[in-house]
CSV table of C-alpha atoms and ligand atoms in Angstrom, one decimal:
chain,number,residue,atom,x,y,z
A,203,UNK,CA,24.5,4.5,11.4
A,204,UNK,CA,26.1,4.4,14.9
A,205,UNK,CA,27.2,1.3,15.9
A,206,UNK,CA,25.8,0.3,19.5
A,207,UNK,CA,29.5,-0.6,20.3
A,208,UNK,CA,30.6,2.9,20.5
A,209,UNK,CA,30.2,4.6,23.9
A,210,UNK,CA,28.5,7.4,22.8
A,211,UNK,CA,26.4,5.9,20.3
A,212,UNK,CA,23.3,6.6,22.0
A,213,UNK,CA,24.3,10.4,22.8
A,214,UNK,CA,24.6,10.7,18.9
A,215,UNK,CA,21.5,9.0,18.0
A,216,UNK,CA,19.7,11.2,20.6
A,217,UNK,CA,20.8,14.4,19.2
A,218,UNK,CA,19.9,12.9,15.7
A,219,UNK,CA,16.1,12.6,16.9
A,220,UNK,CA,16.2,16.0,18.7
A,221,UNK,CA,17.4,17.5,15.4
A,222,UNK,CA,14.8,15.5,13.3
A,223,UNK,CA,11.9,16.5,15.7
A,224,UNK,CA,12.9,20.1,15.4
A,225,UNK,CA,12.6,19.7,11.6
A,226,UNK,CA,9.2,18.3,12.1
A,227,UNK,CA,8.1,21.1,14.3
A,228,UNK,CA,9.1,23.6,11.5
A,229,UNK,CA,7.9,21.6,8.6
A,230,UNK,CA,5.2,23.6,7.1
A,231,UNK,CA,4.1,22.0,3.7
A,232,UNK,CA,2.5,18.6,3.7
A,233,UNK,CA,5.4,17.1,1.7
A,234,UNK,CA,8.1,18.4,4.1
A,235,UNK,CA,6.1,17.0,6.9
A,236,UNK,CA,5.8,13.5,5.5
A,237,UNK,CA,9.6,13.5,5.1
A,238,UNK,CA,10.3,14.7,8.6
A,239,UNK,CA,8.1,12.2,10.0
A,240,UNK,CA,9.6,9.3,8.3
A,241,UNK,CA,12.9,10.5,9.2
A,242,UNK,CA,12.0,11.0,12.9
A,243,UNK,CA,10.5,7.4,12.7
A,244,UNK,CA,13.4,5.9,11.5
A,245,UNK,CA,15.9,8.0,14.0
A,246,UNK,CA,13.9,6.8,16.8
A,247,UNK,CA,14.2,3.2,15.7
A,248,UNK,CA,18.1,3.7,15.6
A,249,UNK,CA,18.0,5.2,19.1
A,250,UNK,CA,16.2,2.1,20.2
A,251,UNK,CA,18.9,0.0,18.8
A,252,UNK,CA,21.7,2.4,20.2
A,253,UNK,CA,20.8,2.0,23.8
A,254,UNK,CA,21.0,-1.9,23.5
A,255,UNK,CA,24.2,-4.2,23.3
A,256,UNK,CA,24.3,-5.9,19.8
A,257,UNK,CA,23.6,-9.2,21.7
A,258,UNK,CA,20.4,-7.6,23.1
A,259,UNK,CA,19.4,-6.1,19.9
A,260,UNK,CA,20.0,-9.4,18.0
A,261,UNK,CA,17.9,-11.2,20.5
A,262,UNK,CA,14.9,-8.7,20.4
A,263,UNK,CA,15.2,-8.9,16.5
A,264,UNK,CA,15.4,-13.0,16.5
A,265,UNK,CA,12.3,-13.2,18.9
A,266,UNK,CA,10.3,-10.3,16.9
A,267,UNK,CA,8.5,-13.2,15.2
A,268,UNK,CA,6.2,-13.8,18.1
A,269,UNK,CA,4.1,-10.6,17.5
A,270,UNK,CA,2.2,-11.4,14.4
A,271,UNK,CA,0.8,-14.9,15.8
A,272,UNK,CA,0.0,-13.2,19.3
A,273,UNK,CA,-1.8,-10.5,17.2
A,274,UNK,CA,-3.8,-13.2,15.2
A,275,UNK,CA,-4.8,-15.3,18.1
A,276,UNK,CA,-5.9,-12.5,19.9
A,277,UNK,CA,-8.0,-11.5,17.2
A,278,UNK,CA,-9.5,-15.0,16.8
A,279,UNK,CA,-10.2,-15.5,20.5
A,280,UNK,CA,-12.0,-12.4,20.4
A,281,UNK,CA,-9.6,-10.1,22.6
A,282,UNK,CA,-9.6,-7.6,20.0
A,283,UNK,CA,-13.3,-7.0,19.4
A,284,UNK,CA,-15.5,-4.8,21.2
A,285,UNK,CA,-14.9,-4.4,24.9
A,286,UNK,CA,-18.2,-4.2,27.2
A,287,UNK,CA,-16.3,-1.7,29.5
A,288,UNK,CA,-13.1,0.6,29.3
A,289,UNK,CA,-10.7,-1.3,31.3
A,290,UNK,CA,-10.9,-5.0,31.5
A,291,UNK,CA,-9.0,-7.2,33.5
A,292,UNK,CA,-7.2,-10.7,32.1
A,293,UNK,CA,-9.8,-12.7,34.0
A,294,UNK,CA,-12.7,-10.5,32.6
A,295,UNK,CA,-11.2,-11.0,29.2
A,296,UNK,CA,-11.1,-15.0,29.9
A,297,UNK,CA,-14.8,-14.9,30.9
A,298,UNK,CA,-15.8,-13.0,27.5
A,299,UNK,CA,-13.5,-15.1,25.5
A,300,UNK,CA,-13.4,-18.5,27.0
A,301,UNK,CA,-9.3,-18.4,26.7
A,302,UNK,CA,-7.3,-19.1,29.7
A,303,UNK,CA,-6.7,-15.9,31.7
A,304,UNK,CA,-2.9,-17.0,32.4
A,305,UNK,CA,-2.5,-17.2,28.4
A,306,UNK,CA,-4.4,-14.0,28.1
A,307,UNK,CA,-1.7,-12.3,30.5
A,308,UNK,CA,1.1,-14.0,28.2
A,309,UNK,CA,-0.3,-12.7,24.8
A,310,UNK,CA,-1.0,-9.3,26.0
A,311,UNK,CA,2.5,-8.8,27.5
A,312,UNK,CA,3.6,-9.1,23.6
A,313,UNK,CA,0.7,-6.8,22.2
A,314,UNK,CA,0.9,-3.9,25.3
A,315,UNK,CA,4.9,-3.8,24.9
A,316,UNK,CA,4.6,-3.6,21.1
A,317,UNK,CA,2.0,-0.8,21.6
A,318,UNK,CA,-1.0,-2.7,20.9
A,319,UNK,CA,-3.6,-2.0,24.0
A,320,UNK,CA,-2.0,-0.2,27.1
A,321,UNK,CA,-1.5,-2.0,30.3
A,322,UNK,CA,-3.1,0.0,33.2
A,323,UNK,CA,-2.2,-1.9,35.9
A,324,UNK,CA,-1.4,-5.6,37.0
A,325,UNK,CA,-3.3,-7.9,34.2
A,326,UNK,CA,-5.4,-4.8,33.4
A,327,UNK,CA,-5.9,-3.2,30.0
A,328,UNK,CA,-7.4,-0.7,27.8
A,329,UNK,CA,-8.0,-0.3,24.1
A,330,UNK,CA,-5.7,2.6,22.5
A,331,UNK,CA,-5.5,3.9,18.9
A,332,UNK,CA,-3.4,1.2,17.7
A,333,UNK,CA,-5.6,-1.7,18.9
A,334,UNK,CA,-8.6,-0.3,17.9
A,335,UNK,CA,-7.2,0.3,14.3
A,336,UNK,CA,-5.8,-3.4,14.3
A,337,UNK,CA,-9.3,-4.7,15.4
A,338,UNK,CA,-10.8,-3.6,11.9
A,339,UNK,CA,-11.5,-6.8,10.2
A,340,UNK,CA,-9.9,-5.6,7.1
A,341,UNK,CA,-6.5,-5.5,8.7
A,342,UNK,CA,-6.8,-8.9,10.4
A,343,UNK,CA,-8.2,-10.6,7.0
A,344,UNK,CA,-5.5,-9.0,5.1
A,345,UNK,CA,-2.6,-10.5,7.4
A,346,UNK,CA,-4.2,-13.9,7.3
A,347,UNK,CA,-4.6,-13.7,3.7
A,348,UNK,CA,-1.1,-12.5,2.9
A,349,UNK,CA,0.9,-14.5,5.7
A,350,UNK,CA,1.7,-17.9,4.1
A,351,UNK,CA,3.2,-16.0,1.0
A,352,UNK,CA,5.6,-14.1,3.2
A,353,UNK,CA,6.4,-16.6,6.1
A,354,UNK,CA,7.1,-19.4,3.3
A,355,UNK,CA,9.4,-17.0,1.5
A,356,UNK,CA,12.8,-18.8,2.6
A,357,UNK,CA,11.7,-21.8,1.3
A,358,UNK,CA,10.2,-20.4,-2.1
A,359,UNK,CA,13.3,-18.4,-2.6
A,360,UNK,CA,15.6,-21.5,-2.0
A,361,UNK,CA,13.1,-23.6,-4.3
A,362,UNK,CA,13.7,-20.9,-6.9
A,363,UNK,CA,17.6,-20.7,-6.6
A,364,UNK,CA,16.9,-17.2,-5.2
A,365,UNK,CA,15.8,-15.6,-8.6
A,366,UNK,CA,14.0,-12.3,-7.7
A,367,UNK,CA,10.4,-12.9,-7.6
A,368,UNK,CA,8.7,-12.0,-10.8
A,369,UNK,CA,11.7,-12.4,-12.9
A,370,UNK,CA,11.3,-15.7,-14.3
A,371,UNK,CA,8.3,-16.4,-16.6
A,372,UNK,CA,6.2,-19.5,-15.8
A,373,UNK,CA,7.2,-19.6,-12.2
A,374,UNK,CA,4.8,-19.3,-9.2
A,375,UNK,CA,4.6,-16.5,-7.1
A,376,UNK,CA,5.6,-16.4,-3.4
A,377,UNK,CA,1.6,-16.3,-3.0
A,378,UNK,CA,0.8,-19.2,-4.9
A,379,UNK,CA,3.8,-21.3,-3.3
A,380,UNK,CA,2.8,-20.3,0.2
A,381,UNK,CA,-0.6,-20.9,-0.4
A,382,UNK,CA,-0.3,-24.2,-2.5
A,383,UNK,CA,-2.6,-22.7,-5.2
A,384,UNK,CA,-2.6,-22.0,-9.1
A,385,UNK,CA,-4.6,-18.9,-8.5
A,386,UNK,CA,-2.9,-15.4,-8.7
A,387,UNK,CA,-3.6,-13.0,-5.5
A,388,UNK,CA,-6.5,-11.5,-7.5
A,389,UNK,CA,-7.8,-14.6,-8.7
A,390,UNK,CA,-7.9,-16.0,-5.4
A,391,UNK,CA,-9.2,-12.8,-3.7
A,392,UNK,CA,-12.2,-12.9,-6.2
A,393,UNK,CA,-12.8,-16.4,-4.8
A,394,UNK,CA,-12.6,-15.7,-1.2
A,395,UNK,CA,-15.6,-13.3,-0.1
A,396,UNK,CA,-14.1,-12.6,3.3
A,397,UNK,CA,-10.8,-11.5,2.1
A,398,UNK,CA,-12.2,-9.9,-0.7
A,399,UNK,CA,-14.6,-7.8,1.8
A,400,UNK,CA,-11.4,-7.1,3.9
A,401,UNK,CA,-9.2,-6.1,1.0
A,402,UNK,CA,-12.2,-3.7,-0.5
A,403,UNK,CA,-12.7,-2.4,3.3
A,404,UNK,CA,-9.1,-1.5,3.4
A,405,UNK,CA,-9.0,0.3,0.1
A,406,UNK,CA,-12.1,2.3,1.4
A,407,UNK,CA,-10.2,3.0,4.7
A,408,UNK,CA,-7.0,4.0,2.6
A,409,UNK,CA,-9.6,6.4,0.6
A,410,UNK,CA,-10.9,8.1,3.5
A,411,UNK,CA,-7.6,8.6,5.1
A,412,UNK,CA,-6.0,10.1,1.9
A,413,UNK,CA,-9.1,12.4,1.7
A,414,UNK,CA,-8.7,13.7,5.2
A,415,UNK,CA,-5.6,15.3,4.0
A,416,UNK,CA,-7.2,17.8,1.8
A,417,UNK,CA,-10.7,18.8,1.1
A,418,UNK,CA,-9.8,18.3,-2.4
A,419,UNK,CA,-9.3,14.9,-1.9
A,420,UNK,CA,-7.7,13.1,-5.1
A,421,UNK,CA,-8.4,16.0,-7.2
A,422,UNK,CA,-5.2,16.9,-5.8
A,423,UNK,CA,-3.0,14.4,-6.9
A,424,UNK,CA,-2.2,16.1,-10.3
A,425,UNK,CA,-3.0,19.3,-12.0
A,426,UNK,CA,-5.9,17.9,-13.9
A,427,UNK,CA,-7.1,20.9,-14.4
A,428,UNK,CA,-4.2,23.0,-15.9
A,429,UNK,CA,-2.7,19.9,-17.7
A,430,UNK,CA,-5.8,18.0,-19.1
A,431,UNK,CA,-8.1,21.0,-19.4
A,432,UNK,CA,-6.7,22.7,-22.7
A,433,UNK,CA,-6.8,19.3,-24.5
A,434,UNK,CA,-10.4,18.8,-24.3
A,435,UNK,CA,-12.3,20.5,-27.1
A,436,UNK,CA,-15.6,18.7,-26.7
A,437,UNK,CA,-17.9,16.9,-24.0
A,438,UNK,CA,-17.4,13.7,-26.1
A,439,UNK,CA,-13.6,14.0,-25.4
A,440,UNK,CA,-12.2,11.6,-22.8
A,441,UNK,CA,-10.2,13.4,-20.2
A,442,UNK,CA,-9.3,10.6,-17.7
A,443,UNK,CA,-9.4,6.9,-17.6
A,444,UNK,CA,-8.7,5.3,-14.3
A,445,UNK,CA,-7.2,1.9,-15.0
A,446,UNK,CA,-7.9,-0.3,-12.1
A,447,UNK,CA,-9.6,2.3,-10.3
A,448,UNK,CA,-11.2,0.2,-7.6
A,449,UNK,CA,-14.3,2.2,-6.4
A,450,UNK,CA,-13.8,5.1,-8.7
A,451,UNK,CA,-12.7,7.6,-5.9
A,452,UNK,CA,-10.0,9.6,-8.0
A,453,UNK,CA,-12.7,10.2,-10.6
A,454,UNK,CA,-15.4,11.0,-7.9
A,455,UNK,CA,-13.3,13.7,-6.4
A,456,UNK,CA,-12.1,15.1,-10.0
A,457,UNK,CA,-15.9,15.1,-10.9
A,458,UNK,CA,-16.7,16.8,-7.7
A,459,UNK,CA,-13.9,19.5,-7.5
A,460,UNK,CA,-12.6,20.2,-10.7
A,461,UNK,CA,-16.0,21.5,-12.4
A,462,UNK,CA,-14.5,23.4,-15.1
A,463,UNK,CA,-12.8,20.0,-16.2
A,464,UNK,CA,-14.7,19.0,-19.3
A,465,UNK,CA,-14.7,15.6,-21.1
A,466,UNK,CA,-15.6,12.2,-20.0
A,467,UNK,CA,-14.3,9.9,-16.9
A,468,UNK,CA,-14.1,6.7,-17.2
A,469,UNK,CA,-13.4,3.9,-14.4
A,470,UNK,CA,-12.0,0.6,-15.7
A,471,UNK,CA,-11.8,-2.4,-13.5
A,472,UNK,CA,-12.4,-6.0,-13.4
A,473,UNK,CA,-16.2,-7.2,-14.1
A,474,UNK,CA,-16.3,-8.7,-10.5
A,475,UNK,CA,-15.2,-5.2,-9.0
A,476,UNK,CA,-17.7,-3.3,-10.9
A,477,UNK,CA,-20.5,-5.4,-9.7
A,478,UNK,CA,-19.9,-4.7,-6.2
A,479,UNK,CA,-19.3,-1.1,-6.1
A,480,UNK,CA,-21.5,2.0,-6.0
A,481,UNK,CA,-20.3,4.0,-9.2
A,482,UNK,CA,-19.9,7.8,-8.4
A,483,UNK,CA,-22.2,10.0,-10.4
A,484,UNK,CA,-21.1,11.1,-13.7
A,485,UNK,CA,-18.4,8.5,-14.1
A,486,UNK,CA,-18.9,5.9,-16.8
A,487,UNK,CA,-17.6,2.3,-16.2
A,488,UNK,CA,-15.7,-0.2,-18.7
A,489,UNK,CA,-14.9,-3.6,-17.8
A,490,UNK,CA,-11.4,-4.5,-18.5
A,491,UNK,CA,-8.8,-6.9,-17.7
A,492,UNK,CA,-5.5,-5.0,-18.4
A,493,UNK,CA,-3.4,-8.1,-18.7
A,494,UNK,CA,-5.5,-9.7,-21.4
A,495,UNK,CA,-6.6,-7.4,-23.7
A,496,UNK,CA,-5.8,-3.8,-25.5
A,497,UNK,CA,-7.1,-0.9,-24.1
A,498,UNK,CA,-10.6,-0.3,-25.4
A,499,UNK,CA,-11.0,3.2,-24.4
A,500,UNK,CA,-9.0,5.4,-27.3
A,501,UNK,CA,-7.6,8.5,-27.2
A,502,UNK,CA,-8.1,9.6,-24.0
A,503,UNK,CA,-5.8,12.7,-22.7
A,504,UNK,CA,-4.7,10.8,-19.6
A,505,UNK,CA,-4.6,7.0,-18.7
A,506,UNK,CA,-4.1,6.7,-14.7
A,507,UNK,CA,-2.5,3.8,-13.0
A,508,UNK,CA,-2.7,4.5,-9.4
A,509,UNK,CA,-1.2,1.6,-7.1
A,510,UNK,CA,-1.2,-0.8,-10.1
A,511,UNK,CA,2.2,-1.8,-10.8
A,512,UNK,CA,3.6,-2.7,-7.5
A,513,UNK,CA,1.4,-5.6,-8.0
A,514,UNK,CA,2.9,-6.9,-10.7
A,515,UNK,CA,6.4,-8.2,-12.1
A,516,UNK,CA,8.2,-6.0,-14.6
A,517,UNK,CA,7.1,-8.6,-17.2
A,518,UNK,CA,3.3,-8.3,-16.5
A,519,UNK,CA,3.7,-4.4,-16.1
A,520,UNK,CA,5.5,-3.9,-19.2
A,521,UNK,CA,2.4,-6.0,-20.9
A,522,UNK,CA,-0.1,-3.7,-19.3
A,523,UNK,CA,1.8,-0.7,-20.6
A,524,UNK,CA,2.0,-2.1,-24.3
A,525,UNK,CA,-1.8,-3.1,-24.1
A,526,UNK,CA,-2.2,0.7,-23.5
A,527,UNK,CA,0.0,2.0,-26.6
A,528,UNK,CA,-2.7,1.2,-29.5
A,529,UNK,CA,-5.0,3.4,-27.5
A,530,UNK,CA,-2.8,6.5,-27.2
A,531,UNK,CA,-3.2,9.5,-29.3
A,532,UNK,CA,0.5,10.9,-30.2
A,533,UNK,CA,0.8,14.4,-29.0
A,534,UNK,CA,-2.4,14.0,-26.9
A,535,UNK,CA,-2.3,11.1,-24.5
A,536,UNK,CA,-0.1,11.0,-21.6
A,537,UNK,CA,0.2,8.1,-18.8
A,538,UNK,CA,0.1,8.8,-15.3
A,539,UNK,CA,1.5,6.2,-12.6
A,540,UNK,CA,1.1,7.0,-8.8
A,541,UNK,CA,3.1,5.0,-6.4
A,542,UNK,CA,5.5,5.2,-3.8
A,543,UNK,CA,8.9,5.4,-5.3
A,544,UNK,CA,11.9,4.1,-3.2
A,545,UNK,CA,14.8,6.6,-2.5
A,546,UNK,CA,18.2,5.2,-3.7
A,547,UNK,CA,19.3,4.9,0.0
A,548,UNK,CA,17.7,5.1,3.3
A,549,UNK,CA,14.4,3.7,2.3
A,550,UNK,CA,11.9,3.9,5.2
A,551,UNK,CA,11.1,0.5,6.8
A,552,UNK,CA,7.4,0.8,6.0
A,553,UNK,CA,8.3,1.1,2.3
A,554,UNK,CA,10.7,-1.7,2.6
A,555,UNK,CA,8.1,-4.0,4.1
A,556,UNK,CA,5.6,-2.9,1.4
A,557,UNK,CA,8.2,-4.0,-1.3
A,558,UNK,CA,8.1,-7.5,0.3
A,559,UNK,CA,4.3,-7.8,0.5
A,560,UNK,CA,4.2,-6.9,-3.2
A,561,UNK,CA,7.1,-9.6,-3.7
A,562,UNK,CA,4.7,-12.3,-2.9
A,563,UNK,CA,2.6,-11.2,-5.9
A,564,UNK,CA,5.8,-11.2,-8.2
A,565,UNK,CA,5.9,-7.4,-7.9
A,566,UNK,CA,7.4,-4.6,-5.8
A,567,UNK,CA,8.3,-1.0,-5.4
A,568,UNK,CA,10.8,0.6,-7.9
A,569,UNK,CA,13.5,3.3,-7.3
A,570,UNK,CA,13.6,6.1,-10.0
A,571,UNK,CA,16.1,4.4,-11.8
A,572,UNK,CA,14.1,1.2,-12.0
A,573,UNK,CA,11.0,3.2,-13.1
A,574,UNK,CA,13.0,4.6,-16.1
A,575,UNK,CA,14.5,1.4,-17.3
A,576,UNK,CA,10.9,-0.3,-16.6
A,577,UNK,CA,9.1,2.1,-18.8
A,578,UNK,CA,11.9,2.6,-21.3
A,579,UNK,CA,11.5,-1.3,-22.0
A,580,UNK,CA,7.7,-0.9,-22.6
A,581,UNK,CA,8.4,2.1,-25.2
A,582,UNK,CA,7.7,4.9,-22.7
A,583,UNK,CA,9.6,7.7,-21.2
A,584,UNK,CA,9.2,9.3,-17.9
A,585,UNK,CA,8.6,13.0,-18.4
A,586,UNK,CA,8.2,14.2,-14.8
A,587,UNK,CA,8.5,12.4,-11.2
A,588,UNK,CA,6.2,14.6,-9.1
A,589,UNK,CA,6.2,14.3,-5.3
A,590,UNK,CA,2.4,14.6,-3.6
A,591,UNK,CA,1.5,15.3,0.0
A,592,UNK,CA,1.6,11.6,0.4
A,593,UNK,CA,4.0,8.7,0.3
A,594,UNK,CA,3.0,8.6,-3.4
A,595,UNK,CA,4.9,10.2,-6.3
A,596,UNK,CA,3.2,10.8,-9.8
A,597,UNK,CA,5.2,9.6,-12.8
A,598,UNK,CA,4.2,11.3,-15.7
A,599,UNK,CA,5.1,9.4,-19.1
A,600,UNK,CA,4.8,9.3,-22.9
A,601,UNK,CA,4.8,6.6,-25.5
A,602,UNK,CA,8.4,6.9,-27.3
A,603,UNK,CA,7.8,4.9,-30.2
B,830,SAM,C1,-4.1,-2.1,-5.2
B,830,SAM,S1,-5.7,-1.7,-6.0
B,830,SAM,C2,-5.3,0.1,-6.5
B,830,SAM,C3,-6.8,0.3,-6.7
B,830,SAM,C4,-7.1,2.1,-7.1
B,830,SAM,N1,-6.2,2.4,-8.3
B,830,SAM,C5,-6.2,2.9,-5.9
B,830,SAM,O1,-5.2,3.2,-6.1
B,830,SAM,O2,-7.0,3.1,-4.9
B,830,SAM,C6,-5.4,-2.8,-7.5
B,830,SAM,C7,-6.5,-2.7,-8.4
B,830,SAM,O3,-6.4,-3.2,-9.6
B,830,SAM,C8,-7.5,-4.3,-9.9
B,830,SAM,N2,-7.0,-5.2,-10.6
B,830,SAM,C9,-6.4,-6.2,-10.6
B,830,SAM,N3,-6.3,-6.9,-11.3
B,830,SAM,C10,-6.8,-6.4,-12.6
B,830,SAM,C11,-6.8,-6.6,-14.0
B,830,SAM,N4,-6.1,-7.7,-14.4
B,830,SAM,N5,-7.5,-5.8,-14.8
B,830,SAM,C12,-8.1,-4.6,-14.3
B,830,SAM,N6,-8.0,-4.4,-13.1
B,830,SAM,C13,-7.2,-5.3,-12.1
B,830,SAM,C14,-8.0,-4.6,-8.6
B,830,SAM,O4,-9.4,-4.9,-8.5
B,830,SAM,C15,-7.8,-3.5,-7.7
B,830,SAM,O5,-8.9,-2.7,-7.7
């Protein structure tokens, strides 16, 4: 990476941005487009740093902590919610919200310069794509729900002698410490209806976003037809169990689009989640707590864990896998894990941020090397790492007694 002290650092950074932009324009398949976008975004940030002196860059970095509180305050007082007309002045926003107009101008300076809302004139603003998306209650709910765990991370890490969160059994997670609660993230979510709705809503939006990428939606994440199809000999056979599958979106797409795939499709979730969802047609449900008991559905061809292990420490994650072993039929059953896998170097900022969000639950993202070690310790071997058309990788694993 260029140092901002080099005289030609900005030129070099700009040339790299140009080259990355050309790669993006030339990218054809979804995986190359994803990779090129991520690279361009990282290089654009590098360019931004390269045009600043180290002192300017450090000052901007140090004061960045104002952005989230301004977003939350703007949402709380009603600035983010629907506007009666396209362009609103600070004084109109003051009338609408009851907040002081001079305060609104100060908060809006932070937001507009961060890309949230567009400033169209003096003290005059319009919503834009980012402010509209950030006004969805799910985003605000999740920011609020997860803020204490993240903001009190320094105190937590000092109190735990800088152990990697999740590595010491019996230690509370940053989420528990930050919120002064004995409840785990999901236990707290179950007791907080607003936060739970926000979480469910965010999952639903994530589902629509993923489905928008292809007509086949989640049926594309793996070659279910080719890989599992031949293993199913009777309609009583279980083809796929989606463990912690939320609203059953993966199974819904498999049922809808892979009509030649025979066999039962089973959604497993916590009882409170199963009570709150509309189960897709043709999908069976089994209430299951994957930490507490052995996998109840025996001999399925495939057990899918999508975005599960990132929520849990290695110890808990390995318990989830060990709870699966008694159900596996040798030579028939496989485990599929779908998560973002961190590259060994040059991780995109978004992935690094997601890792810290997960850290507050004692979990985190893993590199391929860490996945192999994690699986091996639980008695599994990763047979393939398959890249998808999203930031996720499908890890195929089998039990190795
Ligand atoms: C991050 S979400 C992933 C949902 C879904 N697999 C997907 O990728 O869209 C994690 C899911 O795990 C479920 N979950 C959390 N703790 C669980 C437990 N102990 N047993 C079973 N499911 C659990 C949650 O209800 C939630 O739906």
